[in-house]
Coordinates of C-alpha atoms in Angstrom, one line a residue:
Chain J
M1 CA -16.8 -1.6 -32.6
K2 CA -16.2 -3.4 -30.3
D3 CA -15.2 -6.5 -31.6
C4 CA -12.2 -5.5 -33.3
C5 CA -11.1 -3.5 -30.4
G6 CA -8.6 -4.6 -27.2
P7 CA -9.5 -3.7 -24.0
G8 CA -10.3 -0.6 -21.7
Y9 CA -12.4 2.4 -23.5
S10 CA -11.3 4.2 -26.9
S11 CA -11.4 7.5 -24.6
P12 CA -12.3 8.7 -20.9
Q13 CA -15.2 9.5 -21.3
E14 CA -16.6 5.8 -22.5
A15 CA -15.7 4.8 -20.1
I16 CA -17.7 7.2 -17.6
E17 CA -20.8 5.9 -20.6
A18 CA -19.4 1.7 -19.4
P19 CA -22.0 -1.0 -18.0
R20 CA -22.2 0.1 -13.6
E21 CA -19.5 -2.7 -11.8
K22 CA -20.6 -5.3 -10.1
L23 CA -18.7 -7.3 -8.9
L24 CA -15.4 -6.0 -7.0
Y25 CA -11.3 -6.9 -5.8
T26 CA -9.8 -6.2 -3.2
I27 CA -7.1 -7.6 -1.4
A28 CA -7.7 -9.3 2.6
I29 CA -4.1 -9.8 4.2
Y30 CA -3.9 -12.3 7.3
T31 CA 0.2 -10.6 7.7
G32 CA 0.6 -9.1 10.8
T33 CA -2.6 -10.0 12.3
G34 CA -2.2 -13.3 14.2
I35 CA -3.7 -15.6 11.9
Q36 CA -1.8 -18.2 10.6
K37 CA -3.3 -18.7 6.9
P38 CA -2.7 -16.8 3.0
D39 CA -3.6 -13.4 2.8
Y40 CA -6.0 -13.6 -0.5
L41 CA -8.3 -12.2 -2.6
A42 CA -11.4 -11.1 -2.1
T43 CA -14.2 -11.6 -4.6
V44 CA -17.6 -8.5 -3.4
D45 CA -21.1 -8.6 -5.2
V46 CA -21.5 -5.1 -5.4
D47 CA -24.9 -6.1 -7.7
P48 CA -27.9 -4.4 -5.2
D49 CA -30.1 -6.5 -7.5
S50 CA -28.3 -10.1 -6.5
P51 CA -29.0 -11.9 -3.6
T52 CA -25.8 -11.4 -2.7
Y53 CA -24.8 -7.7 -2.6
S54 CA -22.9 -7.0 -0.2
Q55 CA -20.9 -9.6 0.4
V56 CA -17.8 -11.5 -0.1
I57 CA -18.7 -14.1 -2.6
H58 CA -15.4 -15.3 -3.5
R59 CA -11.8 -16.4 -1.8
L60 CA -9.3 -16.6 -3.5
E61 CA -5.8 -17.9 -0.6
M62 CA -2.5 -17.0 -2.1
P63 CA 0.3 -19.9 -2.0
G64 CA 2.3 -19.9 1.3
I65 CA 1.8 -17.1 4.4
G66 CA 3.5 -13.6 4.9
D67 CA 2.6 -12.1 1.7
E68 CA 1.2 -8.6 2.4
L69 CA -1.0 -7.7 0.1
H70 CA -1.4 -4.3 -1.1
H71 CA -1.6 -3.1 -4.1
M72 CA -2.9 -4.3 -7.6
G73 CA -2.7 -4.2 -11.5
W74 CA -4.0 -5.3 -14.4
N75 CA -1.8 -6.8 -16.9
A76 CA -3.4 -4.5 -19.8
C77 CA -5.8 -1.3 -20.0
S78 CA -7.1 1.5 -22.0
S79 CA -2.7 2.1 -23.2
C80 CA -3.9 -1.4 -25.3
H81 CA -7.4 0.2 -26.6
D82 CA -6.3 -0.7 -30.2
D83 CA -4.2 -4.1 -30.2
S84 CA -7.0 -7.2 -30.5
S85 CA -4.3 -9.1 -29.0
M86 CA -4.3 -8.2 -26.1
S87 CA -7.6 -8.9 -23.3
R88 CA -7.6 -7.1 -19.6
K89 CA -7.8 -10.8 -17.8
Y90 CA -4.8 -10.8 -15.5
L91 CA -4.7 -8.8 -12.4
I92 CA -1.2 -9.1 -10.6
L93 CA -0.5 -9.5 -6.9
P94 CA 2.8 -7.9 -5.9
G95 CA 2.9 -9.0 -2.2
V96 CA 5.3 -6.8 -0.3
R97 CA 6.9 -8.6 2.3
S98 CA 7.3 -11.6 0.0
N99 CA 8.2 -10.1 -3.2
N100 CA 6.2 -12.7 -4.6
L101 CA 4.4 -11.8 -7.4
H102 CA 1.3 -13.2 -8.1
I103 CA -0.8 -13.6 -11.6
V104 CA -4.3 -14.0 -11.2
D105 CA -6.7 -14.7 -13.8
T106 CA -10.0 -12.8 -13.2
A107 CA -11.5 -14.1 -16.8
T108 CA -12.3 -17.5 -17.4
D109 CA -14.7 -16.7 -13.7
P110 CA -14.7 -13.3 -12.8
R111 CA -16.9 -14.0 -9.7
A112 CA -14.1 -16.6 -8.7
P113 CA -10.2 -15.3 -9.8
R114 CA -8.1 -18.5 -9.9
L115 CA -3.9 -18.3 -10.0
H116 CA -2.7 -18.3 -13.0
K117 CA 1.2 -18.0 -12.3
V118 CA 3.4 -17.0 -9.2
I119 CA 6.2 -15.5 -9.8
E120 CA 9.3 -15.6 -7.1
G121 CA 10.4 -13.2 -4.9
A122 CA 13.8 -14.6 -4.8
E123 CA 13.3 -14.9 -9.0
I124 CA 12.9 -10.8 -8.7
K125 CA 16.0 -10.6 -6.3
A126 CA 18.4 -12.8 -8.2
K127 CA 17.6 -11.5 -11.5
A128 CA 16.4 -7.5 -11.1
D129 CA 18.1 -6.8 -7.6
L130 CA 14.6 -5.6 -6.5
S131 CA 12.1 -5.7 -3.3
G132 CA 9.1 -4.4 -1.8
P133 CA 7.1 -4.2 -4.8
H134 CA 3.9 -1.7 -5.3
T135 CA 2.5 0.0 -8.0
V136 CA 1.7 -2.2 -11.5
H137 CA 0.9 -0.3 -14.4
C138 CA 0.9 -1.7 -18.2
L139 CA 3.0 -0.1 -20.8
G140 CA 1.4 -1.0 -24.4
S141 CA 1.6 -4.6 -23.8
E142 CA 4.3 -5.3 -20.6
I143 CA 4.6 -3.9 -17.3
I144 CA 6.1 -2.4 -15.0
I145 CA 6.0 -2.2 -11.7
S146 CA 7.8 0.1 -9.2
F147 CA 10.0 -1.1 -5.8
L148 CA 10.7 0.5 -3.6
G149 CA 13.4 -1.4 -2.4
N150 CA 16.7 -3.8 -4.2
A151 CA 16.8 -7.2 -2.6
K152 CA 17.8 -6.3 1.4
G153 CA 15.7 -3.5 1.1
E154 CA 17.4 -0.8 0.9
A155 CA 16.2 2.9 -1.1
P156 CA 16.2 3.0 -3.8
G157 CA 15.1 0.5 -5.7
G158 CA 13.6 0.9 -9.3
Y159 CA 10.6 -0.2 -11.8
L160 CA 10.9 -4.1 -13.1
Q161 CA 9.9 -5.0 -16.3
L162 CA 7.8 -7.9 -17.7
D163 CA 6.3 -9.3 -20.9
K164 CA 2.8 -9.4 -21.7
D165 CA 3.6 -13.5 -20.6
F166 CA 4.9 -12.4 -16.9
N167 CA 8.2 -13.3 -17.6
I168 CA 10.8 -10.6 -16.8
I169 CA 12.8 -8.8 -18.4
G170 CA 14.8 -7.2 -16.3
R171 CA 14.9 -3.2 -14.5
W172 CA 12.6 -0.9 -17.1
E173 CA 14.6 2.1 -15.8
N174 CA 18.5 3.0 -17.8
S175 CA 19.0 5.5 -14.2
M176 CA 17.3 6.4 -11.3
G177 CA 19.3 9.4 -11.4
D178 CA 19.6 11.2 -7.7
I179 CA 15.8 9.5 -6.6
K180 CA 16.8 8.4 -3.3
F181 CA 13.8 6.8 -2.8
G182 CA 10.5 4.9 -4.7
Y183 CA 6.7 4.1 -4.2
D184 CA 4.7 5.8 -6.9
F185 CA 3.8 7.1 -10.5
W186 CA 1.7 7.8 -13.1
Y187 CA 2.4 8.8 -16.8
Q188 CA 1.1 10.5 -19.4
P189 CA 2.2 9.6 -22.8
R190 CA 1.2 12.3 -25.1
H191 CA 3.6 13.7 -22.7
N192 CA 6.8 11.3 -22.5
I193 CA 6.1 12.2 -18.9
M194 CA 6.6 10.1 -15.9
V195 CA 5.9 11.4 -11.8
S196 CA 7.3 9.3 -9.2
S197 CA 6.8 9.8 -5.7
E198 CA 8.5 8.5 -2.5
W199 CA 7.5 6.5 1.0
A200 CA 10.7 5.1 1.5
A201 CA 12.8 1.9 2.7
P202 CA 11.0 -1.1 2.6
N203 CA 13.3 -2.3 5.9
T204 CA 12.0 1.7 6.7
F205 CA 8.7 1.6 6.7
M206 CA 7.9 -2.3 7.3
P207 CA 8.8 -2.2 10.5
G208 CA 6.3 0.1 11.4
F209 CA 6.5 4.5 11.5
D210 CA 9.1 5.7 13.2
L211 CA 7.8 9.2 13.4
E212 CA 11.1 10.2 14.8
E213 CA 13.2 8.9 11.2
V214 CA 11.3 11.6 9.2
G215 CA 14.3 14.0 10.6
Y216 CA 16.7 12.0 10.3
L217 CA 15.5 12.2 6.0
K218 CA 14.7 8.6 5.8
Y219 CA 10.7 8.8 4.4
G220 CA 10.9 11.1 0.8
R221 CA 9.4 14.5 0.3
E222 CA 10.1 15.2 -3.5
L223 CA 8.4 14.4 -6.8
H224 CA 10.1 13.7 -9.8
F225 CA 9.2 13.5 -13.6
W226 CA 10.9 11.4 -16.1
D227 CA 11.2 11.7 -19.8
F228 CA 9.6 8.1 -20.4
E229 CA 11.0 7.4 -24.2
K230 CA 14.5 7.5 -22.7
K231 CA 13.6 6.0 -18.9
V232 CA 15.7 8.9 -16.9
P233 CA 14.9 10.8 -14.5
V234 CA 14.8 14.8 -15.8
E235 CA 13.8 16.4 -13.3
S236 CA 12.9 16.6 -8.7
F237 CA 11.1 18.7 -7.3
Y238 CA 11.3 19.2 -3.7
L239 CA 8.6 19.8 -1.6
G240 CA 9.8 20.3 2.4
E241 CA 8.0 20.0 4.7
D242 CA 5.3 20.9 2.9
G243 CA 5.5 17.3 1.1
L244 CA 6.8 15.2 3.0
L245 CA 5.8 11.6 2.0
P246 CA 4.2 12.0 -0.6
L247 CA 2.9 9.0 -2.6
E248 CA 0.2 8.4 -4.2
V249 CA 0.9 10.2 -8.2
K250 CA -2.5 10.8 -10.3
F251 CA -2.5 12.8 -13.7
H252 CA -6.2 13.8 -15.4
H253 CA -6.9 11.0 -17.1
N254 CA -7.8 13.9 -20.3
P255 CA -5.1 11.7 -22.1
D256 CA -3.9 15.3 -23.5
S257 CA -3.9 16.9 -19.9
T258 CA -0.4 18.5 -18.4
H259 CA -2.3 18.5 -14.7
G260 CA -1.7 15.6 -12.1
F261 CA -2.2 15.5 -8.4
C262 CA 0.0 13.8 -5.8
G263 CA -1.2 13.4 -2.1
A264 CA 1.7 14.3 0.8
A265 CA 0.6 12.0 3.8
L266 CA 2.2 13.0 6.7
S267 CA 1.7 17.1 5.3
T268 CA -1.8 16.5 4.1
N269 CA -1.5 18.4 1.6
V270 CA -2.1 18.0 -2.2
I271 CA 1.0 19.3 -4.7
H272 CA -0.5 19.9 -7.9
W273 CA 1.2 19.9 -11.0
W274 CA 1.6 21.4 -14.8
K275 CA 3.1 22.4 -17.6
N276 CA 3.0 25.6 -17.9
E277 CA 3.4 28.3 -21.4
E278 CA 6.8 28.4 -21.6
G279 CA 6.7 24.6 -21.5
K280 CA 8.6 23.9 -17.9
W281 CA 6.9 22.6 -15.2
Q282 CA 5.3 23.7 -11.9
W283 CA 3.9 22.9 -8.8
E284 CA 2.5 24.1 -6.0
K285 CA 0.2 23.2 -3.2
I286 CA -3.7 23.0 -3.2
I287 CA -4.4 21.8 -0.1
D288 CA -3.6 21.9 3.4
V289 CA -5.3 19.5 6.6
E290 CA -4.4 21.4 9.0
N291 CA -3.3 18.8 11.8
E292 CA -6.5 18.4 14.8
I293 CA -6.0 18.2 18.8
H294 CA -6.4 14.8 20.0
P295 CA -7.8 15.8 23.8
E296 CA -5.4 12.9 25.2
W297 CA -2.4 13.2 22.7
P298 CA 1.2 15.4 23.2
I299 CA 1.6 15.8 19.2
P300 CA -1.3 17.6 17.1
L301 CA -2.5 14.6 15.3
P302 CA -2.1 15.0 11.3
G303 CA -5.0 12.9 9.1
V304 CA -2.7 11.0 7.3
M305 CA -3.7 11.6 3.3
S306 CA -2.7 8.3 2.2
A307 CA -4.4 8.5 -1.3
I308 CA -6.5 10.1 -4.0
L309 CA -8.5 10.0 -6.4
I310 CA -9.1 11.8 -9.2
S311 CA -13.0 10.9 -11.1
M312 CA -12.8 10.1 -14.3
D313 CA -14.2 13.1 -15.8
D314 CA -11.4 14.7 -14.1
K315 CA -13.7 16.8 -12.5
Y316 CA -14.0 15.2 -8.2
L317 CA -10.3 14.7 -6.3
Y318 CA -11.0 12.0 -3.3
L319 CA -8.4 12.0 -0.5
N320 CA -8.5 10.5 2.9
N321 CA -7.8 11.4 6.9
W322 CA -6.8 8.2 7.8
L323 CA -6.4 9.4 11.2
H324 CA -8.9 11.9 11.0
G325 CA -11.3 9.8 10.3
D326 CA -12.7 11.8 6.8
M327 CA -13.6 10.9 3.3
R328 CA -13.5 14.4 1.2
Q329 CA -14.3 15.4 -2.0
Y330 CA -13.1 18.3 -3.4
D331 CA -14.1 20.1 -7.6
I332 CA -10.9 20.5 -9.5
S333 CA -12.9 21.8 -12.1
D334 CA -10.2 25.0 -11.5
P335 CA -7.0 22.4 -10.2
H336 CA -5.3 25.7 -9.4
N337 CA -8.7 26.3 -6.8
P338 CA -10.0 23.2 -5.1
K339 CA -13.3 23.6 -3.2
L340 CA -14.8 21.1 -1.2
T341 CA -17.8 20.3 -2.3
G342 CA -18.2 16.5 -0.2
Q343 CA -16.9 15.1 3.2
V344 CA -18.4 11.9 5.4
F345 CA -16.4 10.2 8.3
M346 CA -16.3 6.6 9.0
G347 CA -13.7 5.7 12.0
G348 CA -10.6 7.1 12.8
L349 CA -9.1 8.6 16.1
L350 CA -11.4 11.4 17.0
G351 CA -13.9 9.9 17.3
K352 CA -16.7 11.5 14.9
A353 CA -18.0 8.2 13.5
P354 CA -16.8 5.7 15.5
Q355 CA -19.7 3.0 13.8
V356 CA -21.0 2.7 10.3
N357 CA -24.7 1.1 9.2
G358 CA -24.1 -1.0 12.4
V359 CA -20.3 -1.9 11.7
D360 CA -17.6 -0.8 14.4
V361 CA -14.6 0.7 12.0
A362 CA -11.2 -0.3 14.2
G363 CA -9.7 2.0 11.5
G364 CA -10.3 5.0 9.3
P365 CA -10.7 5.2 5.5
Q366 CA -7.6 4.2 3.3
M367 CA -7.9 3.0 0.2
F368 CA -10.9 4.2 -2.4
Q369 CA -12.4 2.6 -5.2
L370 CA -14.1 4.8 -7.8
S371 CA -16.9 4.2 -10.0
L372 CA -15.9 4.9 -13.3
D373 CA -19.7 7.0 -13.5
G374 CA -18.2 8.3 -10.5
K375 CA -21.0 7.9 -8.6
R376 CA -19.9 5.1 -6.5
L377 CA -17.1 5.2 -3.5
Y378 CA -15.8 1.9 -2.1
V379 CA -13.7 2.8 0.8
T380 CA -11.2 0.7 3.2
T381 CA -10.1 0.6 6.5
S382 CA -6.5 -1.1 6.7
L383 CA -2.9 0.3 5.6
F384 CA -0.4 -1.7 6.4
S385 CA -0.4 -4.4 9.3
T386 CA 2.5 -3.3 11.1
W387 CA 1.3 0.7 11.1
D388 CA -2.9 -0.6 12.0
N389 CA -1.1 -2.3 14.6
Q390 CA 0.4 0.7 15.9
F391 CA -2.6 3.5 15.6
Y392 CA -5.3 1.0 15.5
P393 CA -5.0 -1.8 17.8
D394 CA -8.3 -3.0 17.8
I395 CA -8.1 -3.6 14.3
R396 CA -6.5 -7.2 14.7
T397 CA -10.0 -8.5 16.9
K398 CA -12.6 -6.5 15.0
G399 CA -11.2 -6.8 11.3
G400 CA -11.0 -3.6 8.3
V401 CA -14.1 -3.0 6.2
M402 CA -15.8 -1.5 3.1
V403 CA -18.1 1.1 2.9
Q404 CA -19.5 2.7 0.3
I405 CA -19.9 6.2 -0.1
D406 CA -22.5 7.3 -2.9
C407 CA -21.5 10.4 -4.3
D408 CA -23.3 13.2 -6.4
P409 CA -20.8 14.0 -10.1
V410 CA -23.0 17.0 -10.9
N411 CA -23.1 18.9 -8.3
G412 CA -21.0 17.5 -5.4
G413 CA -21.8 15.9 -2.6
M414 CA -21.0 12.5 -0.6
K415 CA -23.2 10.8 1.6
I416 CA -22.9 7.0 3.3
N417 CA -25.1 4.6 1.5
P418 CA -27.5 2.6 4.1
D419 CA -27.3 -0.7 2.3
F420 CA -23.8 -1.4 1.8
I421 CA -21.2 -2.3 4.8
V422 CA -18.8 -5.6 3.9
D423 CA -17.3 -6.4 7.7
F424 CA -13.8 -8.4 7.3
G425 CA -14.1 -8.8 10.7
Q426 CA -16.9 -11.9 9.8
E427 CA -14.1 -13.8 7.5
P428 CA -15.1 -17.5 7.9
N429 CA -11.3 -17.6 9.0
G430 CA -11.3 -15.2 11.7
P431 CA -11.0 -10.9 10.7
S432 CA -8.8 -10.2 8.0
R433 CA -7.9 -6.7 6.3
C434 CA -9.0 -5.3 2.8
H435 CA -7.2 -2.9 1.2
E436 CA -6.8 -1.9 -2.4
A437 CA -10.0 -2.7 -5.0
R438 CA -10.3 -3.2 -8.8
Y439 CA -13.2 -3.9 -10.7
P440 CA -12.7 -6.3 -14.1
G441 CA -13.9 -3.5 -16.3
G442 CA -10.9 -1.7 -15.3
D443 CA -11.0 1.5 -12.7
C444 CA -10.6 4.5 -11.8
T445 CA -6.5 4.2 -10.8
S446 CA -5.9 2.0 -13.7
D447 CA -6.1 3.0 -17.1
I448 CA -4.2 5.6 -19.0
W449 CA -4.8 6.3 -22.6
L450 CA -1.7 6.3 -25.5
Chain D
M1 CA 27.4 -29.4 16.0
T2 CA 27.0 -27.4 19.4
E3 CA 23.0 -28.1 20.0
Y4 CA 20.9 -25.7 22.0
R5 CA 17.3 -25.9 23.3
V6 CA 14.5 -23.2 22.1
T7 CA 11.6 -23.8 24.8
L8 CA 8.4 -21.5 23.7
S9 CA 7.0 -20.5 26.9
N10 CA 3.5 -19.3 25.8
R11 CA 3.4 -23.1 24.3
G12 CA 3.0 -24.4 26.9
G13 CA 6.4 -25.3 27.9
A14 CA 7.5 -27.1 24.6
A15 CA 11.3 -27.9 23.4
Y16 CA 12.9 -27.7 20.8
M17 CA 16.5 -28.5 20.1
V18 CA 18.3 -26.5 16.9
N19 CA 21.6 -25.3 16.1
G20 CA 23.6 -22.1 15.8
R21 CA 24.1 -22.1 12.2
R22 CA 21.1 -22.0 10.5
P23 CA 18.5 -18.6 11.7
L24 CA 15.5 -19.5 14.6
L25 CA 12.6 -19.6 12.2
E26 CA 13.6 -21.9 9.8
Q27 CA 14.9 -25.0 12.1
L28 CA 11.6 -23.9 14.3
R29 CA 8.9 -24.1 11.3
D30 CA 11.2 -27.4 9.7
Q31 CA 10.1 -28.6 13.7
G32 CA 6.3 -28.1 13.2
V33 CA 6.5 -25.0 14.5
D34 CA 3.5 -22.8 13.2
L35 CA 5.1 -18.9 13.1
P36 CA 4.3 -15.6 10.9
Y37 CA 6.8 -14.2 9.0
G38 CA 7.5 -11.8 5.9
C39 CA 10.2 -10.6 4.2
E40 CA 12.9 -13.8 5.8
Y41 CA 15.7 -11.0 5.7
G42 CA 15.7 -9.0 8.8
G43 CA 13.6 -6.1 7.8
C44 CA 10.2 -6.5 8.8
I45 CA 8.9 -7.7 12.1
T46 CA 6.5 -10.5 11.1
C47 CA 7.7 -13.0 13.0
A48 CA 9.2 -11.0 16.0
A49 CA 9.2 -13.2 19.2
K50 CA 9.8 -12.1 23.3
L51 CA 13.3 -13.3 24.0
V52 CA 13.1 -14.0 27.7
E53 CA 15.6 -15.7 28.2
G54 CA 19.1 -16.5 26.9
H55 CA 21.1 -14.8 23.9
V56 CA 20.1 -15.0 20.0
D57 CA 23.0 -13.4 17.8
Q58 CA 20.7 -11.3 15.1
R59 CA 23.3 -9.0 13.1
R60 CA 21.9 -9.6 10.8
Q61 CA 18.2 -7.9 11.1
V62 CA 17.9 -3.8 9.8
A63 CA 14.1 -3.8 11.6
L64 CA 14.7 -3.4 15.2
N65 CA 14.4 0.1 16.9
N66 CA 16.9 0.1 19.8
R67 CA 13.5 0.6 22.5
Q68 CA 12.0 -3.1 20.9
I69 CA 15.4 -4.6 21.4
E70 CA 15.6 -3.5 24.8
N71 CA 12.0 -4.4 25.2
G72 CA 13.6 -8.0 24.3
Y73 CA 12.7 -8.7 20.8
V74 CA 14.3 -10.8 18.1
I75 CA 13.5 -10.6 14.5
L76 CA 13.1 -15.1 14.2
C77 CA 14.6 -14.9 9.9
V78 CA 17.5 -14.1 10.7
A79 CA 18.6 -15.0 13.9
R80 CA 20.3 -17.6 15.6
A81 CA 20.9 -19.4 18.7
V82 CA 24.2 -18.9 20.4
T83 CA 22.9 -20.3 24.1
D84 CA 19.8 -22.4 25.2
I85 CA 17.2 -19.9 25.0
T86 CA 13.4 -19.5 26.0
L87 CA 11.3 -17.9 23.9
E88 CA 7.9 -16.4 23.6
I89 CA 6.4 -16.8 20.5
G90 CA 3.6 -15.1 18.0
V91 CA 1.2 -11.7 17.9
E92 CA 0.8 -12.5 22.0
S93 CA 4.4 -11.5 22.0
H94 CA 4.5 -8.2 20.3
D95 CA 2.7 -6.0 22.8
K96 CA 5.4 -4.0 23.6
L97 CA 6.4 -4.0 19.9
Y98 CA 4.4 -1.7 18.8
R99 CA 3.5 2.4 19.8
N100 CA 1.6 5.1 19.0
P101 CA 5.1 7.3 17.4
F102 CA 2.3 10.5 18.2
L103 CA 1.4 9.6 21.6
D104 CA 4.9 7.9 22.6
P105 CA 8.0 9.3 21.8
L106 CA 11.7 7.4 21.3
K107 CA 14.4 9.6 22.9
P108 CA 17.1 9.5 20.6
H109 CA 19.2 6.3 21.7
E110 CA 15.9 4.3 21.0
L111 CA 16.2 5.3 17.2
K112 CA 17.4 2.6 15.4
A113 CA 21.3 1.4 15.3
D114 CA 22.4 3.7 12.1
I115 CA 20.8 6.9 14.1
A116 CA 20.6 6.4 17.5
T117 CA 23.1 8.6 19.6
P118 CA 24.5 7.7 22.5
E119 CA 22.3 8.3 25.6
D120 CA 25.2 9.1 28.3
V121 CA 27.6 12.0 26.2

């Protein structure tokens, strides 16, 4: 069966039953840290039977400094499962600040990925008038990447399309409509729908977070629904105060489902959407994390939910509160009525877990990747260099950490795994900061089924 | 072409000559100064340095708010010297570049130039 097929899995259920991950890739940055070294892709050994378990076993440096690696994406996923000519070989690593796209070969030696090609930021600016790359999704045999600005760093940017050999085709979308900002996107082809969210213009968010600019409408508060085949936005939802900084967008993995979710970072809410019986898209707020009072601060502290993730069985939604310091697990079997089933603290500004497994956490839970079977959640602590420097200045000397949370996919519940921690404060070139993570065989934030 | 002297106060007073036509980042890096940078068009503050003395033209920067400008920060990837200048470079100069917005809000005149209101109206 496998011999005839392309990358990924025939269904989410087949993905859940795949072998356990043994390697994990995460980016680690020096941009903005004061260390004059390139950002890099770290290979982390996550095989408990290996002598180098819980260690960085390889580092692939980018060619220059100042990229700010951030999110990543595969050249192919389960959307190409029927195409035996495709394979999940290349990881694409955009540099948010430099605009460079690094194409990394992870298949020739999965433990030691190598650089295959760099698409220079200047070429992307010249050919597509785009900067500030963020989310990478494959699309059958092609690749689309959201960019948050034009070549001058002004919103709303657009989408770059690459062919399977990583040549620039040009802009993917036929129109940005009235969209003001870009950020993340996810698509559900059986319903001909793509949903995109809004952060801000690169010139607004790259220098750091001026909270005051939210009131001047410099940050997003809308979700956009696209006709995926026509490549045009067709409907937008204004989320208002409930949806300030709507960032990560996830549909159910079940390709027949119309249910999807977005984490509004500053409002610290989860927005849920679905198509009703009349065929109309609806939205509601289903989770509202209350602000916390910091003993010494004049303004109540929002959680800052910078990421969400849906387990491969669509049963659990995971979210972070980067400033409060907790990771949460909600049972979303009924997506209208989520139930909190797990919570752990790691770092954060409320002082509830300053150390994890003996390591100081100078940051809060930020990005996370869940194993395909839903049992292991790998969590990192850095958001973005300039924002880290504002909220967690100690991260400059302590670096980021990667923690493993053991999750119970049957009864719910989360707890810190006592045997695993990767302290990026101890890296050979000095403290670096880890962010997004991926597994060689595909993961819970990459694969889409046609 | 007029040349200006750039003195780096936190590099033992090392001095370099630059012209006023090209950005400081490019000219200093060409002379071997190891400086941080990111976007290279004035849209991010990775390359910020503190101007201790003298004047620069940094009209092309769009990243700094008025408080950061008031505190002397300049964006080296687009700033050009217009006099002899003294700079403090690297993250050691970033003590006032970053602030926690929940602890220390900006006043209306301290916002970025496009949304700031004058201090005395």
